[in-house]
Tab-separated table of C-alpha atoms and ligand atoms in Angstrom:
chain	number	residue	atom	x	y	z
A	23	UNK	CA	-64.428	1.154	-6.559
A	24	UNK	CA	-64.697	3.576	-9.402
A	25	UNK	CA	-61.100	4.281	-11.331
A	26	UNK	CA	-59.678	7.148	-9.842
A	27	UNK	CA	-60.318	11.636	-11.078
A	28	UNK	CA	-56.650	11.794	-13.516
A	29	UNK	CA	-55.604	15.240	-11.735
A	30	UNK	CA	-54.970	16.872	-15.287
A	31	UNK	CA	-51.608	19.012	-14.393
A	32	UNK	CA	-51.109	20.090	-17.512
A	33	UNK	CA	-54.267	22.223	-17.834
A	34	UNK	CA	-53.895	23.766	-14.436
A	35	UNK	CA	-50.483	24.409	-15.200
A	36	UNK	CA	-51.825	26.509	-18.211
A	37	UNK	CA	-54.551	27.738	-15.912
A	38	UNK	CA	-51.792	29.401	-13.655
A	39	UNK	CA	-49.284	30.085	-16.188
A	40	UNK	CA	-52.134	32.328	-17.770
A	41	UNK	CA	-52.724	34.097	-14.251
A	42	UNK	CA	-49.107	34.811	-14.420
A	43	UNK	CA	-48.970	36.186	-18.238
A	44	UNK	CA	-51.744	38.240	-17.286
A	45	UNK	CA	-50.350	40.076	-13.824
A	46	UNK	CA	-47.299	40.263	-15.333
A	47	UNK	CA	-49.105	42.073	-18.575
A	48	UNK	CA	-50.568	44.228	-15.631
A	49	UNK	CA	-46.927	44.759	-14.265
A	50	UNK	CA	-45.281	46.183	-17.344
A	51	UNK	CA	-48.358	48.611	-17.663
A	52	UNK	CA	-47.779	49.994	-14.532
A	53	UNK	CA	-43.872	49.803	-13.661
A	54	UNK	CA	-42.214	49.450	-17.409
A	55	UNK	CA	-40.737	46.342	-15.674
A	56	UNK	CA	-40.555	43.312	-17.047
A	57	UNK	CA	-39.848	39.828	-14.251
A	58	UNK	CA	-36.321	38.656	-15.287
A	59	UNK	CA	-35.811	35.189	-14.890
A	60	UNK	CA	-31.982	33.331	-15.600
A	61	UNK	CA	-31.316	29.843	-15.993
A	62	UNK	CA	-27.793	28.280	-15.297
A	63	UNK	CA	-27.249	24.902	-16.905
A	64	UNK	CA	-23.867	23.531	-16.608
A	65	UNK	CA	-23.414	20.218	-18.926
A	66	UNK	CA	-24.962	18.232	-21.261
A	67	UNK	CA	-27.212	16.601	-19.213
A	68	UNK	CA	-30.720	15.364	-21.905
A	69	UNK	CA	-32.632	15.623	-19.072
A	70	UNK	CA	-31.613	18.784	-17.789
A	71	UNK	CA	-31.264	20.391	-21.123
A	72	UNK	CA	-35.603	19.653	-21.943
A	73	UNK	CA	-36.240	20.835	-18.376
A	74	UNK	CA	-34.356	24.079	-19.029
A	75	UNK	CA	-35.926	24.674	-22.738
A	76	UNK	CA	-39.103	24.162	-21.214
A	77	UNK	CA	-38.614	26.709	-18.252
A	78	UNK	CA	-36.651	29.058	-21.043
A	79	UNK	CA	-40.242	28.564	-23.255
A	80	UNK	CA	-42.304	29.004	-20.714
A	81	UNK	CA	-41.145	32.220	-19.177
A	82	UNK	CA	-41.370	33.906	-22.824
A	83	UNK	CA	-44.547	32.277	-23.129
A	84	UNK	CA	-45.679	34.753	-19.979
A	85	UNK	CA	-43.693	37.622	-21.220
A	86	UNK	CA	-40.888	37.785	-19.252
A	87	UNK	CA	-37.166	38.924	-20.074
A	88	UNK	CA	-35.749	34.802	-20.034
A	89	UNK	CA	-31.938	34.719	-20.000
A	90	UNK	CA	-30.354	30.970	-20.699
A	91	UNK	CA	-27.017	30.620	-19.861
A	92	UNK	CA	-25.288	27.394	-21.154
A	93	UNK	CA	-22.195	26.593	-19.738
A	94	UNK	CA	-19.576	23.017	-20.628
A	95	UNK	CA	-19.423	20.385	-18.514
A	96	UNK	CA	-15.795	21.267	-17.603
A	97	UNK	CA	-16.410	24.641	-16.606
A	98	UNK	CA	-14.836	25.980	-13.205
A	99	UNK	CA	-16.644	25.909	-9.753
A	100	UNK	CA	-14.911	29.867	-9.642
A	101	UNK	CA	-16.300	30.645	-12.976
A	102	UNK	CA	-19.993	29.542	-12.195
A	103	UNK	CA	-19.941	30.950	-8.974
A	104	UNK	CA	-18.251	34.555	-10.608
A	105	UNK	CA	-21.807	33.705	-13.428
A	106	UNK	CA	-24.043	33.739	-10.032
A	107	UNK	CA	-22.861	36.790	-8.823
A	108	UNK	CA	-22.632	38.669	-11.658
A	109	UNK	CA	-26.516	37.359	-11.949
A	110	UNK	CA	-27.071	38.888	-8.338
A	111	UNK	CA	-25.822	42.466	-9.486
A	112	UNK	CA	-28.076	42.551	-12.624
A	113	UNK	CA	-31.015	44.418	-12.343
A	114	UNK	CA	-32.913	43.176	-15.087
A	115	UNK	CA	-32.242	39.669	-13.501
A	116	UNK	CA	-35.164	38.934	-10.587
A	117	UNK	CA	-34.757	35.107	-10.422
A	118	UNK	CA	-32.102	32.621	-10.964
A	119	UNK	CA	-31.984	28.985	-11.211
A	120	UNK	CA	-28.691	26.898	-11.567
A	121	UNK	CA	-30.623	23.425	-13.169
A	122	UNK	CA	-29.264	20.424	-10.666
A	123	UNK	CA	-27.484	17.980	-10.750
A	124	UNK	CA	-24.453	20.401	-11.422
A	125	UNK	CA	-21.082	18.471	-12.938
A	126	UNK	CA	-19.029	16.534	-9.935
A	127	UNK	CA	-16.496	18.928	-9.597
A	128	UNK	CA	-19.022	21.545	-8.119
A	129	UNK	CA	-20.059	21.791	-4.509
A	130	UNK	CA	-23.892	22.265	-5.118
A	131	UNK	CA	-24.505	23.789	-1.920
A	132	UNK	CA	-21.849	26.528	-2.207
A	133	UNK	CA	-23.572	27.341	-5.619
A	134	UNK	CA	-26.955	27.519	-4.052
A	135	UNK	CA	-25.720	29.549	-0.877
A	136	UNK	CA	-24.095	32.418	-3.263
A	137	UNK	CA	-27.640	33.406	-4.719
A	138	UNK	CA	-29.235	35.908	-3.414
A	139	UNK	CA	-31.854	34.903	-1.016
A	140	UNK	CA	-34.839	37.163	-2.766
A	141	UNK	CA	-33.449	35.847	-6.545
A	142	UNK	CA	-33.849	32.374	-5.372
A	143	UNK	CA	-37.047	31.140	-7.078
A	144	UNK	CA	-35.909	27.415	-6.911
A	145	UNK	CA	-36.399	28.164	-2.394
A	146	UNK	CA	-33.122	25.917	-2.090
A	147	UNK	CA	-31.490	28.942	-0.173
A	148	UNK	CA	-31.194	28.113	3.586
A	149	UNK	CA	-33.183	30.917	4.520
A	150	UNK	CA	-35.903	30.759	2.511
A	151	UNK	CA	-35.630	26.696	3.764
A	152	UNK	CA	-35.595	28.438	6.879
A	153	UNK	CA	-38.380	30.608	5.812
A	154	UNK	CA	-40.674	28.307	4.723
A	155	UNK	CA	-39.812	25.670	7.923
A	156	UNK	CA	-40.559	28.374	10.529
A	157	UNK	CA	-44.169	28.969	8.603
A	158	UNK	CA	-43.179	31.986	7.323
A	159	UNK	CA	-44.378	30.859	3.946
A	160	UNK	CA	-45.883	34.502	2.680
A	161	UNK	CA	-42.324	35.929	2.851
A	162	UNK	CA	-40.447	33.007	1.715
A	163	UNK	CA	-40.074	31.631	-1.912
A	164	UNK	CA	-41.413	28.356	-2.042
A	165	UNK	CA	-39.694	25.292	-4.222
A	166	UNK	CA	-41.625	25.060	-7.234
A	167	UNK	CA	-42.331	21.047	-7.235
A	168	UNK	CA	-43.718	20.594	-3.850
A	169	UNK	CA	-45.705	24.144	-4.497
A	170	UNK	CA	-46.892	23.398	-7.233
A	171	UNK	CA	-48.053	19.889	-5.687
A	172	UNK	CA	-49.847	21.728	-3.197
A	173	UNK	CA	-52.152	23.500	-5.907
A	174	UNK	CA	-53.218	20.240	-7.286
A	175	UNK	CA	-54.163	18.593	-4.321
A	176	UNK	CA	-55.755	21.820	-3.152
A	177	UNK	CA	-57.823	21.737	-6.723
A	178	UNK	CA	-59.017	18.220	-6.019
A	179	UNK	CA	-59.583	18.223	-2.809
A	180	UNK	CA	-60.215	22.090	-1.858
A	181	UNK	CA	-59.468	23.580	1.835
A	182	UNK	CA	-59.748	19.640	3.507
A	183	UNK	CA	-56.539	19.035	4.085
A	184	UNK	CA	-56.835	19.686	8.124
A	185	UNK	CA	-56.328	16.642	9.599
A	186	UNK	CA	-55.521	14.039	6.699
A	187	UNK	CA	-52.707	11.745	6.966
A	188	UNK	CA	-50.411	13.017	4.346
A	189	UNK	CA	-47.654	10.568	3.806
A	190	UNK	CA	-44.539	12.067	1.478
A	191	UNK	CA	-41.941	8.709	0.074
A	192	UNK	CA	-38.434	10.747	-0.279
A	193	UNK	CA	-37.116	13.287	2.096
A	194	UNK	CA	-35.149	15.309	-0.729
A	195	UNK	CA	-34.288	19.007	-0.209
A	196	UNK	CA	-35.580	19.669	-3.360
A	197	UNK	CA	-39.056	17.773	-2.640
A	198	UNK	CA	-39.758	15.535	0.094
A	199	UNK	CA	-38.721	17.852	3.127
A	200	UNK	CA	-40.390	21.124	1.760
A	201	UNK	CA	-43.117	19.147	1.061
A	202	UNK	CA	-43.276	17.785	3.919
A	203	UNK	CA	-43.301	21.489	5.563
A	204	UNK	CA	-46.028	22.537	3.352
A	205	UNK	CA	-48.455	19.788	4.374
A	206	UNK	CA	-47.797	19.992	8.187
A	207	UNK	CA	-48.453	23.858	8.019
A	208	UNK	CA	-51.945	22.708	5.974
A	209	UNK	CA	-52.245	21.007	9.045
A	210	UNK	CA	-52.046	17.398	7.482
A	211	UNK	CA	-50.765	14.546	10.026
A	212	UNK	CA	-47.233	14.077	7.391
A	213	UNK	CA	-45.237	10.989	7.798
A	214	UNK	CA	-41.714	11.203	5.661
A	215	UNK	CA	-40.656	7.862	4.206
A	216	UNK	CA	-37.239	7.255	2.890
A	217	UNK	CA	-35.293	3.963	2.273
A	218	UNK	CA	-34.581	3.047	6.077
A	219	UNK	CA	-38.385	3.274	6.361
A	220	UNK	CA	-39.782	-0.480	7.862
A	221	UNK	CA	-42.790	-1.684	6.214
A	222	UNK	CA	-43.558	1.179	3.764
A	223	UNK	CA	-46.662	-0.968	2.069
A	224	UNK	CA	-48.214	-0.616	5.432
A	225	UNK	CA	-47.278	3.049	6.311
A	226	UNK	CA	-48.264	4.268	2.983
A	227	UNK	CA	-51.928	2.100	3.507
A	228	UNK	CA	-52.676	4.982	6.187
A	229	UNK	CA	-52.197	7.686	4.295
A	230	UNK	CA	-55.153	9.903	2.639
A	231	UNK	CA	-53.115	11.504	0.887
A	232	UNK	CA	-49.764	10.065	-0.988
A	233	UNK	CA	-46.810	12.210	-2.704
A	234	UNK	CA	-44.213	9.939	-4.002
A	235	UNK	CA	-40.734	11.347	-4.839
A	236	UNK	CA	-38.789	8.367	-4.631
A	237	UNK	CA	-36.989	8.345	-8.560
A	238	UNK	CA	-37.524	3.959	-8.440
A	239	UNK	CA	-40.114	3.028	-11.539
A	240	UNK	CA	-43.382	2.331	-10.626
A	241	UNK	CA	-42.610	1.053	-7.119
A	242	UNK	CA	-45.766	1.760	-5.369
A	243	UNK	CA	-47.565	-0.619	-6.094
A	244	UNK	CA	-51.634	-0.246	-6.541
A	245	UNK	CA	-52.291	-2.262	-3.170
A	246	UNK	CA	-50.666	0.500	-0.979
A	247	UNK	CA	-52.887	2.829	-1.813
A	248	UNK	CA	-55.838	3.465	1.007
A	249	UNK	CA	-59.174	3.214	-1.426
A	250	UNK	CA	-59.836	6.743	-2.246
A	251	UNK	CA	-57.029	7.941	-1.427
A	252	UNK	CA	-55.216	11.340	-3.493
A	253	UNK	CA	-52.033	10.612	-5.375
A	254	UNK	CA	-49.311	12.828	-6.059
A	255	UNK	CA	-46.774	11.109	-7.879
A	256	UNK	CA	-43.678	13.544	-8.669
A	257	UNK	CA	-41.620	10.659	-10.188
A	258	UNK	CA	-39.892	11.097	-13.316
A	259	UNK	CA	-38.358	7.994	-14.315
A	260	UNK	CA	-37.548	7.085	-18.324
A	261	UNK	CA	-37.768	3.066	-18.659
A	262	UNK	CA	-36.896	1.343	-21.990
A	263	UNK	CA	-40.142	1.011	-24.253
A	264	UNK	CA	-39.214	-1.580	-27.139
A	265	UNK	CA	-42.679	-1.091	-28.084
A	266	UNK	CA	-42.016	2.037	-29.083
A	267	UNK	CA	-39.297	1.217	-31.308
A	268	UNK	CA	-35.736	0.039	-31.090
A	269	UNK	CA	-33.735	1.606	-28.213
A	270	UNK	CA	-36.899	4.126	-27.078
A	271	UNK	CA	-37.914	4.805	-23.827
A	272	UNK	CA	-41.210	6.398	-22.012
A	273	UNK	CA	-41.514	8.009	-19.130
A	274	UNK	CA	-43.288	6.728	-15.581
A	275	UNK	CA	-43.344	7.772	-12.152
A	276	UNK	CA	-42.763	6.354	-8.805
A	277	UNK	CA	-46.589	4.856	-8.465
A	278	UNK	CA	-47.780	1.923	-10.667
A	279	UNK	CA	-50.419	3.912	-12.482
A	280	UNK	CA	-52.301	1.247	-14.187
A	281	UNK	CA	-52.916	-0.821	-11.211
A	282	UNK	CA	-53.523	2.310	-8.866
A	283	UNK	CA	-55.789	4.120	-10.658
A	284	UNK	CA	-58.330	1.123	-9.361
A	285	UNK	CA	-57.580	1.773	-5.839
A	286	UNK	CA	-56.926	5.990	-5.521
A	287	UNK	CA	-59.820	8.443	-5.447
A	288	UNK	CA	-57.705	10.799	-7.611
A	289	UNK	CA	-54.212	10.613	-9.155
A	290	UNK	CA	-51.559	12.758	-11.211
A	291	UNK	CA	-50.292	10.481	-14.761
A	292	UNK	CA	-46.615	11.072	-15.507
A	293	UNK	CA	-46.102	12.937	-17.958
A	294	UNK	CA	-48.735	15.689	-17.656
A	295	UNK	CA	-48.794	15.925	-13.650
A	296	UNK	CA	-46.205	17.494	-11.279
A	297	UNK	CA	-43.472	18.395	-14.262
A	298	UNK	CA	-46.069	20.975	-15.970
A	299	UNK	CA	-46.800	22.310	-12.174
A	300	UNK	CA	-42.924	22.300	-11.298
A	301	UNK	CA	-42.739	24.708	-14.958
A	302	UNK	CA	-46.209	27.019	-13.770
A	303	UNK	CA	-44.719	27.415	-10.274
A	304	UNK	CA	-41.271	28.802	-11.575
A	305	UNK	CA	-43.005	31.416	-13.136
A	306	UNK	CA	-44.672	32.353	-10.176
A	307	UNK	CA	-41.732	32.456	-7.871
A	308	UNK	CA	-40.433	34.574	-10.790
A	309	UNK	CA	-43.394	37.345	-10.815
A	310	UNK	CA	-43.388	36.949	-6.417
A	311	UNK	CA	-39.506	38.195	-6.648
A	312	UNK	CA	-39.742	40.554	-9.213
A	313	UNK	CA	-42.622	42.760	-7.571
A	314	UNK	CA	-40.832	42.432	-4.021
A	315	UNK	CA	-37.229	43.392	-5.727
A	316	UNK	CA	-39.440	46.350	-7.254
A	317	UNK	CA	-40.990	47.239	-3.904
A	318	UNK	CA	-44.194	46.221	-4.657
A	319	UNK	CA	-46.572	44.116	-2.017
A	320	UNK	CA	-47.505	40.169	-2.780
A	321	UNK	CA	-50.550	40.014	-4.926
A	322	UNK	CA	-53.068	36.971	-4.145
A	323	UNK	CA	-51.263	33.984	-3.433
A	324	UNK	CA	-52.351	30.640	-6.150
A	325	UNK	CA	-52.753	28.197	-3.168
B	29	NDP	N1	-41.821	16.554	-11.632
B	29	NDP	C1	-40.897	17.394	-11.194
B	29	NDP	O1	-40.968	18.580	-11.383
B	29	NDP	C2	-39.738	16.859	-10.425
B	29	NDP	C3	-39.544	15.498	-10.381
B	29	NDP	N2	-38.516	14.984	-9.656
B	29	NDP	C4	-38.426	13.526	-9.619
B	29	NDP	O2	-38.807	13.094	-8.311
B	29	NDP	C5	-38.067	11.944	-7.962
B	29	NDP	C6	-37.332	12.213	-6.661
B	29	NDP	O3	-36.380	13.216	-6.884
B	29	NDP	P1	-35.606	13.880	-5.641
B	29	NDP	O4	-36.585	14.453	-4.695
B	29	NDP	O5	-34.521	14.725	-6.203
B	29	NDP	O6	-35.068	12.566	-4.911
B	29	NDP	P2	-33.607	12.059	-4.526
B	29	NDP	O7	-33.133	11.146	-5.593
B	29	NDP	O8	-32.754	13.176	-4.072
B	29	NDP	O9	-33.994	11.176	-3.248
B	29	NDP	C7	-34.820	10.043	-3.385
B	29	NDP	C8	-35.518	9.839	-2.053
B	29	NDP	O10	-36.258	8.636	-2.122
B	29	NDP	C9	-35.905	7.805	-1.034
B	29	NDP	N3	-35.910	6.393	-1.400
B	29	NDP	C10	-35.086	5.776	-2.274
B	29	NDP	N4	-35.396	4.467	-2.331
B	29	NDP	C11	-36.433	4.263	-1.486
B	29	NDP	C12	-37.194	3.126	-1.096
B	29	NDP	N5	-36.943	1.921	-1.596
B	29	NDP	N6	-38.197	3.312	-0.198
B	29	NDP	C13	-38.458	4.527	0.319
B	29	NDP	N7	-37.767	5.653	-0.005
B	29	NDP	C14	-36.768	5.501	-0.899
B	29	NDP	C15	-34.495	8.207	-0.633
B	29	NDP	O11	-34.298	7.823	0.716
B	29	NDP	P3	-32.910	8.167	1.479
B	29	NDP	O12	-33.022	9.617	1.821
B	29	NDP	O13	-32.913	7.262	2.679
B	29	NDP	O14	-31.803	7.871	0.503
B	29	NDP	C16	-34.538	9.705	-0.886
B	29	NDP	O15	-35.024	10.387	0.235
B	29	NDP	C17	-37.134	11.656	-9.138
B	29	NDP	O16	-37.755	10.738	-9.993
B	29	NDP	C18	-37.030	12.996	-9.836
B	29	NDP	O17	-36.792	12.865	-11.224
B	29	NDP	C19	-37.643	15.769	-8.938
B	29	NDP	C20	-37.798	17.152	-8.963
B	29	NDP	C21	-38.831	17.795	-9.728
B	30	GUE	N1	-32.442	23.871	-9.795
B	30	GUE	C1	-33.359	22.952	-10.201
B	30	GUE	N2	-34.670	23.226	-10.086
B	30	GUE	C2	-35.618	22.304	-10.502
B	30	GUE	O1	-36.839	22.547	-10.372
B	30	GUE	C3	-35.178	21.077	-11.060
B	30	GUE	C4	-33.819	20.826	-11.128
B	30	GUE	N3	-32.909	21.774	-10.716
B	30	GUE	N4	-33.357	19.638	-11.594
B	30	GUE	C5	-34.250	18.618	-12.085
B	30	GUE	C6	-35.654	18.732	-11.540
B	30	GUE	C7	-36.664	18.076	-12.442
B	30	GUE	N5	-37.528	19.167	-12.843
B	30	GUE	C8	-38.557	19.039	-13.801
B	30	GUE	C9	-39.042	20.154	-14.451
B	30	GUE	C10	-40.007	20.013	-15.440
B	30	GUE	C11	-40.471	18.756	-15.790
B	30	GUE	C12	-41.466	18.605	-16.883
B	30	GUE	O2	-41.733	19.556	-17.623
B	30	GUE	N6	-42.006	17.363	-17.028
B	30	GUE	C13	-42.988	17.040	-18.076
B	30	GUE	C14	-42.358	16.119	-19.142
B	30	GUE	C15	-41.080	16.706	-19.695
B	30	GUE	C16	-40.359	15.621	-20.527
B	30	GUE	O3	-40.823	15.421	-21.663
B	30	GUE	O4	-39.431	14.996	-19.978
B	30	GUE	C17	-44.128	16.215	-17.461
B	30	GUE	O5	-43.851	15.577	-16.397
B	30	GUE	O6	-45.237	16.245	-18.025
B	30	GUE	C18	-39.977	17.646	-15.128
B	30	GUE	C19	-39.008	17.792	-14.127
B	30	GUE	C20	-37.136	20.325	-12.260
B	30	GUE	N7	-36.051	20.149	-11.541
């Protein structure tokens, strides 16, 4: 068995970011209007706070207006719900993200509920969940992670999907479910896995296709994996790496790279895979709600 294609997200991230920089180039030509993306992080999360400087980066990178708004740990559920709707009203503003996990003290959903449906370029909002469930997909906004999923397995393995066995590890709102959606409206045979799931090894052996987005190190294991079968893996997990110095860490994802690159016919490495997609995807959900807030029609979809 030859090793397995390394799906190289980070250069189709760039590939699509550059798409983006260009239509929305094409955008302030013809409308003055530049796509204004906000970003809500509450806390002092590491994690959180690279994601967000990345997105922040990234959306200057493709010349939009980029807004951060940092807020402390102890901040109010009132006051970040008073920051969302003041976000709604603002008509530079055409997407807004509030980075999860949010502190304890917050009901998440309430958050997510308050922002406006067409802002929502995370797609956490029940009705673009609803949206996107009822295969309404051109009208909905799509969550960036399993969208931006969907373009890599569509880049390795082109319009085949019809008919695979897609199985997705994870049933997250934020990625196994939508995922999920998106494969079963490519017309992929999707089984959802999740922790009450009996013999996973065996389940996961069926599938041609395999998106892990479980957050447990390396835990599928090389031997699950159907020969030939695409990878996804959308784990981001940092693990102590003495080898890299005293008290360092690296980061891996849910599949056991080393020993599955032997047995997949293509697979994403982590870092360099889904996170860059997850980044490229937020700026498309970005340009998608800024030209529909503006009145103007969808341009080609990326995937
Ligand atoms: N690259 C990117 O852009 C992104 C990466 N991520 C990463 O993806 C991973 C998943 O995140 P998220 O979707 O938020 O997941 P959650 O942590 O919300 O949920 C984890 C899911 O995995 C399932 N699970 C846990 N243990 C097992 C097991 N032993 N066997 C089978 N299923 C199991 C859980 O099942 P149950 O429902 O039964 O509890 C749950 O559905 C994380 O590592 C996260 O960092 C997340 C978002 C974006
Ligand atoms: N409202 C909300 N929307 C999100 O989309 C969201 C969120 N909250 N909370 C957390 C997860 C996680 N997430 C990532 C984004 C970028 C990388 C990324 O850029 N990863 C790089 C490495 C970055 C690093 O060095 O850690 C890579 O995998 O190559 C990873 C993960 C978005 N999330």
């Amino acid at each position: 068995m030859p090793q397995a294609q390394i799906i190289d997200g980070k250069a189709i991230a760039e590939s699509v970011r550059q798409e983006i920089t260009n239509r929305a180039a094409k955008l302030l030509e013809t409308s003055g209007k530049r796509p204004g993306l906000a970003v809500v992080l509450v806390g002092e999360d590491p994690a959180s706070q690279v994601y967000v400087r990345n997105k922040d980066r990234a959306a200057e990178a493709c010349g939009f207006h980029s807004v951060k708004h940092t807020l402390g740990a102890e901040t109010s559920e009132a006051d970040v719900l008073a920051l969302v709707e003041q976000l709604n009203n603002d008509p530079e503003i055409h997407g807004i993200l509030v980075q999860l996990p949010l502190p304890g003290h917050i009901d998440e959903s309430k958050v997510l509920r308050l922002i406006r449906p067409e802002k929502d370029v995370d797609g956490f909002h029940p009705v673009n969940v609803g949206l996107l469930t009822a295969g309404e997909r051109d009208s909905a906004l799509v969550p960036c992670t399993p969208a931006g999923s969907l373009v890599l397995l569509k880049r390795t393995l082109g319009d085949t999907l019809s008919g695979k066995n897609a199985v997705v590890i994870g049933r997250s709102n934020i990625v196994g479910k939508p995922m999920a959606s998106l494969l079963l409206q490519e017309s992929c045979t999707v089984t959802i896995a999740h922790s009450r799931t009996r013999d996973l090894p065996d389940v996961v052996r069926a599938a041609d296709i395999v998106v892990a987005a479980v957050g447990r190190p390396e835990m599928i294991k090389g031997d699950w994996i159907k020969p030939g079968a695409t990878v996804i893996d959308v784990g981001i997990n940092r693990i102590p790496a003495p080898e890299l110095g005293e008290g360092k860490n690296r980061l891996v994802g849910d599949v056991a790279f080393n020993e599955a690159v032997d047995h997949a016919g293509a697979i994403t490495p982590v870092p360099g895979g889904v996170g860059p997609m997850t980044i490229a995807m937020l700026m498309v959900n970005t340009l998608t709600a800024a030209r529909r807030l503006l009145g103007l029609p969808d341009e080609e979809p990326l995937f």
